[in-house]
Amino acid sequence: MNTLIQKPEEVAEGHYRLRIETPATLVPRPGQFINIRVSTGTDPLIRRPFSVYNYEDGALEIIFRVIGKGTEIMRGYEAGRGIDYIGPLGRGFSLCEHSSVLLVGGGVGNAPLYYLARELKKKNNRITYIYGARSARYIYCKDQYRARADDFAAVTDDGTAGLKGFATTLADEYIRKNAYDRVYVCGPTVMMAAIAASASIAGAPVEVSMENYFGCGVGLCSGCTIETTEGLKRACVDGPVLNGNIIVWQSLTD
Amino acid sequence: MIDTSVQIGPLRLKNPITVASGTAGYGEELSRFYDIGALGAVFTKGLSLKPRPGNRGPRIMETPSGMLNSIGLENVGLERFLGEKLPFLLEHGATVIPNVAGHSIDENVELCAVLSHTPGIVAVELNVSCPNVKEGGMAFGTSMPVFTRLVEAVRKVTAVPLIVKLSPNVADIAEFARGARESGADAVSAINTLLGMKIDIKKKKPHFYNRVAGLSGPAIKPVAVRMVYEIFAKVDIPIIGIGGIADTGDVLEFLMAGASAVSVGTMNLVNPDAAMACVDGIAAYMRSEKIHSLREIIGVAHPTA
């Protein structure tokens, strides 16, 4: 059991940051996730996966959006309580060096890209960041993101922050104009599918972090299997970060 | 030293705690959490001759204290099982019981014939109860004439103990246990998942591509305990109890209802250590209750004649 350092902090409407004390031996890689057992009872039963938002000085942070019974319980956690989690789990992002990279996040899917941007910065990459959200009130920790990026743009569906429109449109424009060495995306499936397509046309490698429903998070149940051109992959152990060009997106977006 | 071993017909297991097919893969993932050789047995993922891709997603949905799954028997096929998966299990000291899930009687016969002559395989479990495949699967387990024909055919070629995993989606599960016994099975596993369904109220249609799915987890435990109890009362055949087992108390419930061993299933997904905690828990229980053999508690909940 790892201790919750502070009460969940609301960083944007309905979005919370959780800080958990973590053994120094378990340093996560960007893109990895932890699988939290929300309650000690049997309801809710299945663990909830959350990608690592940040890791520093033995404290691991996640961002969660309250969407159901599990996250509703988590919102009410008090500081000092034990958090039953397994992790860090899964395959994370690959880290380039001295490269020009584009990071595109959608909604709560921006979370793993913060830790990624931090680590990429250490490796002397030039980072362009597109932060997509439905509305200004759902954007969290914007200044922290901005501070890690060489170029930063926010895009909202309703235009209340940054540009009005979709992150996919701006990403497509950027990808056409610039020769990125790598594109990293995390967000809704349709968004990842569109950006993977843009990157693929431009010939840029693209990595996406899948967020489909996980049964166990450790590879036991094959509940999160994804169709790829290289056969079936379990998102929890073969991912969650996968090469965006091998995913059969149509099988996920129907 | 406590003797936790149990006898299941001709099969002796070092303890009554096993992991259920479909919730343990081929042992590789669980082996990162504990010594899989310390389990009573590992029931591996339902196997077919050729690899199967399984069903289109979504495949999992949480329910109150349980979950629905529509995996559809995704598996590596016989060749890779024998070439990669079985060697791994045996190297790790696991007691291996493959779950056999062929489409047809012929496919099941072929699988059982090969597997039961493969060194290291101590028994086979015949899956007649998967609700998530269109052919075979549950159809084998819910029609008595088809069921007995399949078990008889498989029995003829199976050189190791034969366990039949029963479907709970029948009016009287004890009748199928009796059918299994009369067709030559050595034991039955009870129960597989209950047929369930989820409607997506936004899309106004079933959540699962296959429409129906299998319900498992603590939510089904009372149903499973009742079915084990009924089989034990009516049919003289060893039972492996399955259904929502989460801890040692649950294991004891199944043993007292009449199971000779149990499988931890869905709870492996929630808590990968669950089965090993039960192995330790049963030994601790025997010590504290001064029980010398689990025979003393198997079926003890039934009235004495």
Coordinates of C-alpha atoms in Angstrom, one line a residue:
Chain A
M1 CA 0.0 0.0 0.0
N2 CA 1.2 3.4 -0.9
T3 CA 0.2 6.5 0.9
L4 CA -1.9 9.3 -0.6
I5 CA 0.1 12.5 0.1
Q6 CA -2.7 15.0 -0.2
K7 CA -6.4 15.2 -0.8
P8 CA -7.2 15.1 -4.5
E9 CA -6.8 18.6 -5.8
E10 CA -9.3 19.9 -8.4
V11 CA -7.1 21.2 -11.2
A12 CA -9.9 21.9 -13.7
E13 CA -13.6 21.3 -13.6
G14 CA -14.2 17.7 -12.8
H15 CA -10.5 16.9 -13.1
Y16 CA -8.4 16.0 -10.1
R17 CA -4.7 15.4 -9.4
L18 CA -3.7 12.6 -7.1
R19 CA -0.3 12.5 -5.5
I20 CA 0.8 9.1 -4.2
E21 CA 4.0 8.3 -2.3
T22 CA 5.9 5.7 -4.3
P23 CA 9.0 3.6 -3.6
A24 CA 12.1 5.1 -5.2
T25 CA 12.7 1.7 -6.8
L26 CA 9.6 2.0 -9.0
V27 CA 10.4 5.0 -11.3
P28 CA 7.8 5.0 -14.1
R29 CA 8.6 5.6 -17.7
P30 CA 6.5 8.2 -19.6
G31 CA 3.4 6.5 -20.9
Q32 CA 3.2 3.8 -18.3
F33 CA 0.2 3.5 -16.1
I34 CA -0.9 2.4 -12.6
N35 CA -3.9 0.3 -11.9
I36 CA -5.8 1.4 -8.9
R37 CA -8.3 -0.7 -6.9
V38 CA -10.7 2.0 -5.9
S39 CA -12.5 0.2 -3.1
T40 CA -11.5 -2.6 -0.7
G41 CA -14.9 -4.2 -1.3
T42 CA -16.2 -5.8 -4.6
D43 CA -18.1 -2.8 -6.0
P44 CA -16.6 -1.3 -8.0
L45 CA -14.7 -4.4 -8.8
I46 CA -12.3 -3.8 -11.7
R47 CA -9.1 -1.8 -11.2
R48 CA -8.9 1.6 -12.9
P49 CA -5.9 2.4 -15.1
F50 CA -4.4 5.9 -14.9
S51 CA -1.4 7.0 -16.9
V52 CA 1.4 8.7 -15.0
Y53 CA 1.1 12.5 -15.1
N54 CA 4.3 13.2 -13.3
Y55 CA 6.9 11.6 -11.1
E56 CA 9.2 13.5 -8.8
D57 CA 11.0 12.8 -5.6
G58 CA 9.2 9.6 -4.8
A59 CA 5.8 11.0 -5.5
L60 CA 3.8 9.8 -8.5
E61 CA 0.9 11.9 -9.8
I62 CA -2.1 11.1 -11.9
I63 CA -4.9 13.2 -13.3
F64 CA -8.4 11.7 -13.3
R65 CA -11.7 13.0 -14.6
V66 CA -14.8 12.1 -12.6
I67 CA -16.8 9.9 -15.0
G68 CA -18.4 7.2 -12.8
K69 CA -18.6 5.3 -9.6
G70 CA -14.9 4.6 -9.3
T71 CA -13.6 8.1 -9.9
E72 CA -16.5 9.5 -7.8
I73 CA -15.1 7.5 -4.8
M74 CA -11.5 8.6 -5.6
R75 CA -12.5 12.3 -5.5
G76 CA -13.5 11.8 -1.9
Y77 CA -10.1 10.3 -0.8
E78 CA -8.5 11.8 2.3
A79 CA -4.8 12.4 2.6
G80 CA -2.9 9.7 4.4
R81 CA -5.1 6.8 3.1
G82 CA -3.4 3.8 1.5
I83 CA -3.8 3.5 -2.3
D84 CA -3.8 -0.1 -3.6
Y85 CA -2.3 0.1 -7.0
I86 CA -0.3 -2.2 -9.3
G87 CA 2.4 -0.6 -11.4
P88 CA 3.9 1.1 -13.1
L89 CA 2.7 -1.1 -15.9
G90 CA 2.8 -1.4 -19.6
R91 CA 5.1 -0.1 -22.4
G92 CA 5.7 3.6 -22.4
F93 CA 6.7 6.1 -25.1
S94 CA 10.1 5.9 -26.8
L95 CA 12.2 8.9 -26.0
C96 CA 14.0 10.7 -28.8
E97 CA 17.1 12.8 -28.4
H98 CA 17.9 16.1 -30.2
S99 CA 14.8 15.8 -32.3
S100 CA 11.8 17.9 -33.2
V101 CA 8.6 16.4 -31.8
L102 CA 4.9 17.1 -31.8
L103 CA 2.8 16.2 -28.7
V104 CA -1.0 16.3 -29.0
G105 CA -3.3 15.7 -26.1
G106 CA -7.1 15.6 -25.9
G107 CA -8.9 16.3 -22.6
V108 CA -7.7 14.0 -19.8
G109 CA -5.5 12.4 -22.4
N110 CA -3.1 15.3 -22.0
A111 CA -2.0 13.7 -18.7
P112 CA 0.7 11.3 -19.8
L113 CA 2.1 13.9 -22.2
Y114 CA 3.2 16.1 -19.4
Y115 CA 5.6 13.6 -17.9
L116 CA 6.7 12.8 -21.5
A117 CA 7.4 16.4 -22.3
R118 CA 9.5 16.7 -19.1
E119 CA 11.6 13.7 -20.0
L120 CA 11.9 14.7 -23.7
K121 CA 13.1 18.2 -22.6
K122 CA 15.9 16.5 -20.6
K123 CA 17.0 14.9 -23.9
N124 CA 17.2 18.2 -25.7
N125 CA 14.3 17.8 -28.0
R126 CA 12.4 20.7 -29.6
I127 CA 8.8 20.3 -28.3
T128 CA 5.7 21.6 -30.0
Y129 CA 2.6 21.0 -27.8
I130 CA -1.1 21.1 -28.8
Y131 CA -3.4 21.0 -25.9
G132 CA -6.9 20.1 -26.9
A133 CA -10.0 20.4 -24.7
R134 CA -13.7 20.8 -25.0
S135 CA -13.6 24.2 -23.2
A136 CA -11.3 26.4 -21.1
R137 CA -12.7 25.2 -17.9
Y138 CA -11.5 21.7 -18.6
I139 CA -7.9 22.7 -19.2
Y140 CA -5.6 21.8 -16.3
C141 CA -2.1 22.9 -15.4
K142 CA -1.7 24.9 -18.6
D143 CA 1.3 26.9 -17.4
Q144 CA 3.2 23.8 -16.6
Y145 CA 2.6 22.4 -20.1
R146 CA 3.6 25.7 -21.6
A147 CA 6.8 25.8 -19.6
R148 CA 7.9 22.4 -21.0
A149 CA 7.2 23.3 -24.6
D150 CA 9.1 25.3 -27.1
D151 CA 5.8 26.1 -28.9
F152 CA 2.5 25.7 -27.2
A153 CA -1.0 26.0 -28.6
A154 CA -4.3 25.4 -26.9
V155 CA -7.4 24.4 -28.9
T156 CA -10.9 24.3 -27.6
D157 CA -14.1 23.1 -29.2
D158 CA -15.9 26.3 -28.1
G159 CA -13.0 28.7 -28.5
T160 CA -13.0 29.7 -24.8
A161 CA -9.3 29.2 -24.7
G162 CA -6.7 29.3 -27.5
L163 CA -8.0 28.6 -31.0
K164 CA -11.5 27.5 -31.6
G165 CA -11.8 24.1 -33.3
F166 CA -10.2 20.7 -33.0
A167 CA -6.7 19.6 -32.1
T168 CA -6.8 17.3 -35.1
T169 CA -7.1 20.1 -37.6
L170 CA -4.2 22.1 -36.1
A171 CA -2.1 19.0 -35.7
D172 CA -2.7 18.1 -39.4
E173 CA -1.6 21.7 -40.4
Y174 CA 1.5 21.5 -38.2
I175 CA 2.4 18.0 -39.5
R176 CA 2.1 19.2 -43.1
K177 CA 4.3 22.3 -42.5
N178 CA 7.0 20.8 -40.3
A179 CA 9.1 17.8 -40.5
Y180 CA 8.7 16.2 -37.1
D181 CA 10.9 13.3 -36.1
R182 CA 8.1 11.9 -34.1
V183 CA 4.5 12.6 -33.1
Y184 CA 3.0 11.5 -29.8
V185 CA -0.8 11.5 -29.2
C186 CA -3.1 10.7 -26.3
G187 CA -6.8 11.4 -26.4
P188 CA -10.1 10.2 -27.7
T189 CA -9.8 7.3 -30.2
V190 CA -11.2 9.3 -33.1
M191 CA -8.6 12.0 -32.4
M192 CA -5.7 9.6 -32.3
A193 CA -7.0 7.9 -35.5
A194 CA -7.0 11.2 -37.4
I195 CA -3.6 12.3 -36.2
A196 CA -2.1 8.9 -36.9
A197 CA -3.4 9.3 -40.4
S198 CA -1.9 12.8 -40.8
A199 CA 1.4 11.6 -39.5
S200 CA 1.4 8.5 -41.7
I201 CA 0.8 10.6 -44.8
A202 CA 3.7 12.8 -43.8
G203 CA 5.9 9.8 -43.1
A204 CA 6.4 10.8 -39.4
P205 CA 6.5 8.0 -36.8
V206 CA 3.6 8.3 -34.5
E207 CA 3.0 6.9 -31.0
V208 CA -0.4 6.8 -29.4
S209 CA -1.5 5.9 -25.9
M210 CA -4.6 3.7 -26.0
E211 CA -7.3 4.2 -23.5
N212 CA -9.7 1.3 -24.1
Y213 CA -11.4 -0.6 -21.3
F214 CA -8.9 -2.8 -19.3
G215 CA -10.0 -5.9 -17.4
C216 CA -6.9 -6.7 -15.4
G217 CA -4.1 -4.4 -16.7
V218 CA -1.5 -7.1 -16.5
G219 CA -2.3 -9.3 -19.5
L220 CA -4.3 -12.0 -18.0
C221 CA -7.8 -11.6 -19.5
S222 CA -7.3 -10.4 -23.2
G223 CA -10.1 -8.0 -22.6
C224 CA -8.3 -5.0 -24.0
T225 CA -7.1 -6.6 -27.2
I226 CA -6.7 -4.3 -30.2
E227 CA -6.5 -5.2 -33.9
T228 CA -3.2 -4.2 -35.5
T229 CA -1.6 -5.0 -38.8
E230 CA 0.8 -7.1 -36.8
G231 CA -1.9 -9.1 -35.2
L232 CA -3.8 -8.7 -32.0
K233 CA -2.2 -6.7 -29.2
R234 CA -3.2 -6.4 -25.6
A235 CA -3.3 -2.7 -24.9
C236 CA -2.3 -3.2 -21.2
V237 CA 1.0 -5.1 -21.8
D238 CA 1.9 -4.6 -25.5
G239 CA 0.8 -1.0 -24.9
P240 CA -0.7 1.3 -23.8
V241 CA 1.7 3.1 -26.1
L242 CA 1.6 1.6 -29.6
N243 CA 2.8 2.6 -33.0
G244 CA -0.2 4.5 -34.4
N245 CA 0.4 3.3 -37.9
I246 CA -0.2 -0.4 -37.1
I247 CA -3.6 0.1 -35.4
V248 CA -6.6 -1.0 -37.4
W249 CA -8.5 2.2 -36.4
Q250 CA -11.7 1.2 -38.1
S251 CA -12.1 -1.7 -35.7
L252 CA -12.1 0.8 -32.8
T253 CA -14.1 3.6 -34.2
D254 CA -17.1 1.8 -35.6
Chain B
M1 CA 3.7 -30.0 7.8
I2 CA 0.1 -29.6 6.9
D3 CA -1.2 -31.9 4.2
T4 CA -3.4 -29.7 2.0
S5 CA -3.7 -32.2 -0.9
V6 CA -7.0 -33.2 -2.4
Q7 CA -8.1 -36.1 -4.5
I8 CA -10.3 -35.4 -7.5
G9 CA -11.1 -38.9 -8.8
P10 CA -7.9 -40.3 -10.1
L11 CA -6.2 -36.9 -9.9
R12 CA -4.2 -35.7 -6.8
L13 CA -3.5 -32.0 -6.4
K14 CA -1.1 -30.6 -3.8
N15 CA -3.8 -28.2 -2.6
P16 CA -7.3 -27.3 -3.6
I17 CA -6.6 -23.9 -5.0
T18 CA -6.4 -23.6 -8.8
V19 CA -6.8 -20.7 -11.2
A20 CA -9.7 -20.8 -13.7
S21 CA -9.3 -21.0 -17.4
G22 CA -9.5 -17.6 -19.1
T23 CA -8.3 -15.7 -16.0
A24 CA -4.8 -17.0 -15.9
G25 CA -3.6 -16.9 -19.5
Y26 CA -0.8 -19.5 -19.8
G27 CA 0.7 -18.7 -16.4
E28 CA 3.2 -16.2 -17.6
E29 CA 1.7 -13.1 -16.1
L30 CA 0.8 -14.7 -12.8
S31 CA 4.3 -16.1 -12.5
R32 CA 5.5 -12.5 -12.0
F33 CA 3.4 -12.2 -8.9
Y34 CA 4.0 -15.6 -7.3
D35 CA 5.3 -19.2 -7.7
I36 CA 2.7 -20.8 -10.0
G37 CA 4.2 -24.2 -9.0
A38 CA 2.6 -23.6 -5.6
L39 CA -0.9 -23.7 -7.0
G40 CA -3.0 -26.8 -7.0
A41 CA -3.2 -26.4 -10.8
V42 CA -3.3 -23.9 -13.6
F43 CA -6.3 -24.2 -16.0
T44 CA -5.0 -22.6 -19.2
K45 CA -7.0 -20.5 -21.6
G46 CA -9.5 -22.4 -23.7
L47 CA -7.7 -24.0 -26.6
S48 CA -8.6 -24.7 -30.2
L49 CA -6.6 -26.5 -32.9
K50 CA -5.9 -23.3 -34.8
P51 CA -5.3 -19.9 -33.1
R52 CA -8.4 -18.0 -32.6
P53 CA -8.6 -14.1 -32.7
G54 CA -11.6 -13.9 -30.3
N55 CA -14.5 -11.5 -30.5
R56 CA -14.5 -7.9 -31.7
G57 CA -14.4 -5.4 -28.8
P58 CA -15.7 -4.2 -26.5
R59 CA -14.9 -7.4 -24.6
I60 CA -15.2 -6.4 -20.9
M61 CA -17.8 -4.5 -18.9
E62 CA -17.9 -4.1 -15.2
T63 CA -21.2 -4.9 -13.4
P64 CA -22.0 -4.6 -9.7
S65 CA -19.5 -6.9 -7.9
G66 CA -18.8 -8.6 -11.2
M67 CA -18.1 -8.3 -14.8
L68 CA -19.4 -9.3 -18.2
N69 CA -16.9 -10.7 -20.8
S70 CA -17.1 -11.4 -24.4
I71 CA -13.5 -12.5 -25.1
G72 CA -14.6 -15.3 -27.5
L73 CA -11.8 -17.8 -26.7
E74 CA -8.9 -15.9 -28.2
N75 CA -6.0 -18.4 -27.9
V76 CA -2.7 -19.3 -29.4
G77 CA -3.8 -22.6 -30.9
L78 CA -2.5 -26.1 -30.2
E79 CA 0.9 -25.8 -31.9
R80 CA 2.1 -22.7 -30.0
F81 CA 0.6 -24.0 -26.8
L82 CA 2.7 -27.1 -27.0
G83 CA 5.8 -25.3 -28.4
E84 CA 5.9 -22.2 -26.1
K85 CA 3.3 -22.1 -23.4
L86 CA 3.4 -25.6 -22.0
P87 CA 7.2 -25.6 -21.7
F88 CA 7.1 -22.3 -19.8
L89 CA 4.5 -23.7 -17.4
L90 CA 6.4 -26.9 -16.8
E91 CA 9.7 -25.1 -16.3
H92 CA 7.9 -23.2 -13.5
G93 CA 6.7 -26.3 -11.9
A94 CA 3.0 -25.7 -12.6
T95 CA 0.5 -28.5 -12.6
V96 CA -1.1 -28.0 -16.0
I97 CA -4.7 -28.7 -17.0
P98 CA -5.5 -27.3 -20.4
N99 CA -9.0 -26.2 -21.1
V100 CA -10.2 -27.6 -24.4
A101 CA -12.6 -25.5 -26.4
G102 CA -13.0 -26.9 -29.9
H103 CA -15.7 -25.9 -32.3
S104 CA -16.9 -29.4 -33.1
I105 CA -16.8 -32.9 -31.6
D106 CA -14.0 -33.8 -33.9
E107 CA -11.9 -30.9 -32.9
N108 CA -12.4 -31.6 -29.2
V109 CA -11.5 -35.3 -29.8
E110 CA -8.3 -34.4 -31.7
L111 CA -7.3 -31.8 -29.0
C112 CA -7.9 -34.2 -26.1
A113 CA -6.1 -37.1 -27.9
V114 CA -3.0 -35.0 -28.5
L115 CA -3.0 -33.2 -25.1
S116 CA -3.6 -36.3 -23.0
H117 CA -0.6 -38.0 -24.5
T118 CA 1.6 -35.0 -24.0
P119 CA 4.0 -35.4 -21.0
G120 CA 3.4 -33.0 -18.2
I121 CA -0.3 -32.6 -18.8
V122 CA -2.1 -34.1 -15.8
A123 CA -5.7 -33.8 -16.9
V124 CA -7.8 -32.0 -19.5
E125 CA -10.9 -29.8 -18.9
L126 CA -13.5 -30.0 -21.6
N127 CA -15.2 -26.6 -22.1
V128 CA -18.8 -27.2 -23.0
S129 CA -20.0 -23.9 -21.6
C130 CA -18.4 -20.9 -23.2
P131 CA -21.3 -18.5 -23.9
N132 CA -19.2 -16.3 -26.2
V133 CA -18.7 -18.4 -29.4
K134 CA -21.2 -19.1 -32.1
E135 CA -20.3 -22.7 -32.7
G136 CA -19.7 -25.3 -30.1
G137 CA -19.2 -23.6 -26.7
M138 CA -22.4 -23.5 -24.7
A139 CA -24.4 -25.4 -27.3
F140 CA -22.5 -28.5 -26.2
G141 CA -23.3 -27.9 -22.6
T142 CA -27.0 -27.1 -22.7
S143 CA -28.4 -29.9 -24.9
M144 CA -28.2 -33.3 -23.2
P145 CA -27.9 -35.6 -26.2
V146 CA -25.2 -33.4 -27.8
F147 CA -23.4 -33.1 -24.4
T148 CA -23.3 -36.9 -23.7
R149 CA -22.2 -37.6 -27.3
L150 CA -19.3 -35.2 -27.0
V151 CA -18.2 -36.4 -23.5
E152 CA -18.3 -40.0 -24.7
A153 CA -16.3 -39.3 -27.8
V154 CA -13.7 -37.3 -25.9
R155 CA -13.5 -39.9 -23.1
K156 CA -12.5 -42.6 -25.6
V157 CA -9.4 -40.8 -26.6
T158 CA -8.4 -39.1 -23.4
A159 CA -5.7 -40.9 -21.5
V160 CA -5.6 -38.6 -18.5
P161 CA -8.4 -37.6 -16.0
L162 CA -11.2 -35.8 -17.9
I163 CA -12.9 -32.8 -16.2
V164 CA -16.0 -31.4 -17.8
K165 CA -16.7 -27.7 -17.2
L166 CA -20.5 -27.3 -16.9
S167 CA -22.7 -24.5 -18.1
P168 CA -24.9 -22.9 -15.4
N169 CA -27.3 -21.9 -18.2
V170 CA -29.5 -25.0 -17.8
A171 CA -32.6 -25.8 -15.7
D172 CA -30.9 -28.6 -13.7
I173 CA -27.1 -28.6 -13.6
A174 CA -27.0 -31.8 -11.6
E175 CA -28.5 -33.6 -14.6
F176 CA -25.6 -32.5 -16.7
A177 CA -23.2 -33.6 -13.9
R178 CA -24.9 -37.0 -14.0
G179 CA -24.6 -37.1 -17.8
A180 CA -20.9 -36.3 -17.5
R181 CA -20.4 -39.1 -15.0
E182 CA -22.3 -41.6 -17.1
S183 CA -20.3 -40.6 -20.2
G184 CA -17.1 -41.3 -18.4
A185 CA -15.9 -38.0 -17.0
D186 CA -13.8 -38.1 -13.9
A187 CA -14.9 -34.7 -12.5
V188 CA -16.9 -31.6 -13.3
S189 CA -16.0 -27.9 -12.9
A190 CA -18.9 -25.8 -11.9
I191 CA -19.7 -23.1 -12.9
N192 CA -18.8 -21.3 -16.1
T193 CA -20.2 -17.8 -16.6
L194 CA -23.8 -17.0 -16.4
L195 CA -25.3 -15.6 -19.6
G196 CA -25.8 -11.9 -19.3
M197 CA -26.3 -8.8 -21.3
K198 CA -25.7 -5.0 -21.2
I199 CA -27.7 -2.5 -23.1
D200 CA -26.0 0.7 -24.2
I201 CA -28.7 3.3 -23.4
K202 CA -27.1 6.0 -25.6
K203 CA -26.8 3.8 -28.6
K204 CA -30.0 2.0 -27.8
K205 CA -28.5 -1.4 -28.5
P206 CA -26.6 -4.2 -26.9
H207 CA -23.1 -3.1 -25.6
F208 CA -21.4 -6.3 -26.9
Y209 CA -21.0 -7.1 -30.5
N210 CA -22.1 -10.6 -29.7
R211 CA -25.1 -9.2 -27.8
V212 CA -24.7 -11.6 -24.9
A213 CA -21.8 -12.0 -22.6
G214 CA -20.6 -14.1 -19.6
L215 CA -21.2 -12.8 -16.1
S216 CA -18.6 -13.7 -13.5
G217 CA -17.2 -12.4 -10.2
P218 CA -18.4 -12.2 -6.6
A219 CA -21.9 -11.4 -7.9
I220 CA -22.4 -15.0 -9.1
K221 CA -20.9 -16.7 -6.0
P222 CA -24.2 -17.6 -4.3
V223 CA -25.5 -19.1 -7.6
A224 CA -22.3 -21.1 -7.9
V225 CA -22.4 -22.3 -4.3
R226 CA -26.0 -23.5 -4.8
M227 CA -25.1 -25.4 -7.9
V228 CA -22.1 -27.1 -6.4
Y229 CA -24.3 -28.0 -3.4
E230 CA -27.0 -29.5 -5.7
I231 CA -24.5 -31.5 -7.8
F232 CA -22.9 -32.9 -4.6
A233 CA -26.3 -33.9 -3.2
K234 CA -27.5 -35.7 -6.3
V235 CA -24.4 -37.1 -8.2
D236 CA -21.4 -39.0 -7.1
I237 CA -18.7 -37.1 -9.0
P238 CA -15.9 -34.9 -7.7
I239 CA -16.5 -31.2 -8.2
I240 CA -14.2 -28.2 -8.8
G241 CA -16.1 -25.2 -7.6
I242 CA -15.8 -21.9 -9.4
G243 CA -17.6 -18.6 -9.1
G244 CA -16.5 -15.4 -7.6
I245 CA -14.0 -16.8 -5.1
A246 CA -12.1 -13.9 -3.6
D247 CA -10.6 -15.2 -0.3
T248 CA -10.2 -18.2 2.0
G249 CA -13.7 -17.9 3.4
D250 CA -15.1 -18.3 -0.1
V251 CA -13.0 -21.3 -0.7
L252 CA -14.3 -22.9 2.5
E253 CA -17.9 -22.2 1.4
F254 CA -17.3 -24.1 -1.8
L255 CA -15.6 -27.0 -0.1
M256 CA -18.3 -27.3 2.5
A257 CA -20.9 -27.2 -0.3
G258 CA -19.2 -30.2 -1.8
A259 CA -16.3 -29.1 -4.0
S260 CA -13.1 -31.1 -3.7
A261 CA -11.1 -28.2 -5.2
V262 CA -11.8 -24.7 -6.4
S263 CA -10.7 -22.2 -9.0
V264 CA -10.1 -18.6 -8.5
G265 CA -11.3 -16.8 -11.6
T266 CA -12.3 -13.2 -12.0
M267 CA -10.6 -12.1 -8.8
N268 CA -7.2 -13.0 -10.4
L269 CA -7.9 -10.0 -12.6
V270 CA -8.6 -7.7 -9.7
N271 CA -6.0 -9.0 -7.4
P272 CA -3.4 -11.2 -9.1
D273 CA -2.2 -12.5 -5.7
A274 CA -5.7 -13.7 -4.8
A275 CA -5.2 -17.4 -5.4
M276 CA -1.9 -17.5 -3.6
A277 CA -3.5 -15.8 -0.6
C278 CA -6.0 -18.7 -0.6
V279 CA -3.3 -21.3 -0.7
D280 CA -1.7 -19.8 2.4
G281 CA -5.2 -19.2 3.9
I282 CA -6.3 -22.8 3.6
A283 CA -3.1 -24.1 5.2
A284 CA -3.5 -21.6 8.1
Y285 CA -7.2 -22.7 8.5
M286 CA -6.3 -26.4 8.7
R287 CA -3.6 -25.6 11.3
S288 CA -5.9 -23.5 13.5
E289 CA -8.8 -25.8 13.2
K290 CA -6.6 -28.9 13.6
I291 CA -7.8 -30.4 10.3
H292 CA -5.6 -33.3 9.0
S293 CA -7.3 -33.7 5.7
L294 CA -9.6 -31.5 3.7
R295 CA -11.8 -34.6 3.3
E296 CA -13.1 -33.6 6.8
I297 CA -14.8 -30.5 5.5
I298 CA -15.7 -31.3 1.9
G299 CA -19.5 -31.5 1.7
V300 CA -19.8 -31.0 5.4
A301 CA -22.6 -28.5 4.9
H302 CA -24.9 -31.3 3.8
P303 CA -27.2 -33.1 6.3
T304 CA -25.7 -36.4 7.5
A305 CA -27.7 -39.3 6.4

